[in-house]
């Protein structure tokens, strides 16, 4: 009973914090709207109504939240291992392009198989993109925070090039030809373009939970994240584990792009992502890396976004207000976050190399 | 009214979830005395002291300092009330000098710059007062543990401590260093400072303290003047029943060679040779003791052995397999049990649950890993382990960081004994354990010896070494300067060897 109490308290704390952050942000928004001379109550009514009231609002929200949730899961898996994958945006672009390429070049495949093939290539490409910074971190101690972030630009510009020149559909727009019907994700609602990707991300969240909590690899990932030095001394190959975590993370990042593009756009459009990867990072922070929490936080984020459009129509409050709100939420959540050891952690995982051992010795030596 | 007591803690109760760490504890300390605080692992000693130092808040009870009620909400409150604490894990910055460490947080200033000269001056002054000297410019990482501890003590004094808490200070010291510490404690009390001294070694209590308070399972059992008690009596009070110590040791005929090390050379983090041509063998059923003053390469030897550090040269063989240059995962998978000295950096993840900690190194074992981890099997197994080794409290879901020092050590040992197949490396296995537990650990090690394990024991406790080891090798400045069967040793010769004086007389070669 006491243990259940403990668990309950932990869960309450896990939910309480983010909720508090959200409440605080909303109250600050209230003040801002007031100062801007608008009616805060009306604005929030429009915002929330536009996000969660009525079928079409809910559907729009869900469409928006699908890529965000997938990106959030990508961040969470790396994060569990103590690695920062800031490169989900780039993995998402490359994954999306890979999926589309399979979608419009290969003809005559049965639908399910075509989708699987597209998503498979997207996962491989995303994983490969995450592999580079992971190896650089292990081999030379290069901060993966910086490298993953830089690689985003490379990925984004590279796909820009691809869609502007070699794979450009004739016409004015920077986009590829449309994918075959067989590669499209099944559409659940024509009006909102809600697609089965929604179920896919739920499945991803469940699989991610299972992976982290119930598999040996997930255990190694979590232990490495909690204490690299103890994990290594206990015989977990921390280097290999970190690389695997990044590979999985990158693969999910690639899938996030594939799902969005196969489900909604059906072709690669230059710069199609309004920052899903970054939203994923935010959502993952908000949910503290808990996959099921990411589902909730992702829907919340999607809601803010789709509600913002409605609010802008209905009142004079610009939708950029919502961007500020999101930033404030993250600020509050992150304020708590800095207390976690992840920020105090040395920027390099210990590894078998003699060089990295230097850093290890200080912590791994006698208890002095 | 100036009370005769500097400190009175009354009715202190502290509850952590399901665990009652302190229950209605009364603790009174007279001015200028050394007051020993003893009790079994998990009795609540550290908790009580952490409450006094403002790290924890009590759930009930009050604290009076010099007869006045004191509210201590944080360590800085405690320092303000002239209380100082030396934790079991030192809190020094290795790359800083002694002086820099000393002033950390209370920097003397000259204008906007640091006044290091002033700090060094005060350190010299304090050195005089305490009766020991420390070079203020030495870097902490170059100081032996004993010196680091003095730095910690001086750090507390620098902040104006009159009441000094020492939580298991001797467990990291060699017997000589411990003697020196006692000398320092005497000097300090003569100057009117009061010292609370936590230890598991009752001999030290009898030697240094004027009063002793015994805690058992979170409650005060008694407080006695030292001349009204004796070691046996204290042991009885602590445990609540009679403990039998030091059972005999069987003759075991050593079998085949299991561990072979040859010509090991390695460099330390600063590029100096820390292992110079080390070779030894350990046979089945043999305990090889590696003695020596800490910092003579023992840590590096273990690291090299466990695949945590690269060898420059040499060869290691385990059970006929060449494992030179293999990483820790390979070596662990061969069934090498490793009981490290520094728990929270090497063997226990504070933020993971006890059950999760018991799985470290086993997560790929097919008993626990099929299609996904077998949660029930893991729970059952972890439960069995912690019961076997009597880890208190026997809960699987609490974070390992909440275990008391000794109980964390038992948990590690339970796991490592279960993991090991033929080889165990034990570094200071009885650090921080109470007498009963030490006995238990010794029995376990001897039991494995009987079963034909090759055991490497690294210990600064001479008594433990002489009791357990079959062969003793002495390590000095990265070399094994001598190795001989246990029966050939006398303490004097060992002391000389540990100080680097090589024997003139011929003896068995080190390899
Ligand atoms: N932060 C905490 N959270 C939960 N339980 C705790 C915490 N700190 C201590 N405990 C529990 O309180 C009890 C007393 O612990 P404490 O560390 O005071 O023991 P101790 O007497 O210092 O033992 P040892 O000699 O092994 O160091 C133990 O059962 C321990 O598990
Ligand atoms: Mg303790």
mmCIF file of N, CA, C and O and ligand atoms in Angstrom, chain B residues 46 88 167-168 405, ligand 2:
data_model
loop_
_atom_site.group_PDB
_atom_site.id
_atom_site.type_symbol
_atom_site.label_atom_id
_atom_site.label_comp_id
_atom_site.label_asym_id
_atom_site.label_seq_id
_atom_site.Cartn_x
_atom_site.Cartn_y
_atom_site.Cartn_z
ATOM 1 N N UNK B 46 23.670 8.132 10.347
ATOM 2 C CA UNK B 46 23.871 9.200 9.358
ATOM 3 C C UNK B 46 22.644 10.098 9.281
ATOM 4 O O UNK B 46 22.763 11.318 9.162
ATOM 5 N N UNK B 88 31.149 11.028 4.791
ATOM 6 C CA UNK B 88 31.926 9.849 4.479
ATOM 7 C C UNK B 88 32.511 9.956 3.080
ATOM 8 O O UNK B 88 33.639 9.568 2.833
ATOM 9 N N UNK B 167 31.552 11.477 10.142
ATOM 10 C CA UNK B 167 30.780 10.274 9.806
ATOM 11 C C UNK B 167 31.704 9.212 9.230
ATOM 12 O O UNK B 167 32.167 9.317 8.095
ATOM 13 N N UNK B 168 31.949 8.192 9.998
ATOM 14 C CA UNK B 168 32.840 7.096 9.623
ATOM 15 C C UNK B 168 34.153 7.575 9.016
ATOM 16 O O UNK B 168 34.506 7.212 7.896
ATOM 17 N N UNK B 405 24.737 3.214 4.127
ATOM 18 C CA UNK B 405 26.022 2.811 3.550
ATOM 19 C C UNK B 405 26.237 1.308 3.583
ATOM 20 O O UNK B 405 26.548 0.679 2.565
HETATM 21 MG MG1 LIG C 2 25.831 5.970 7.584
#
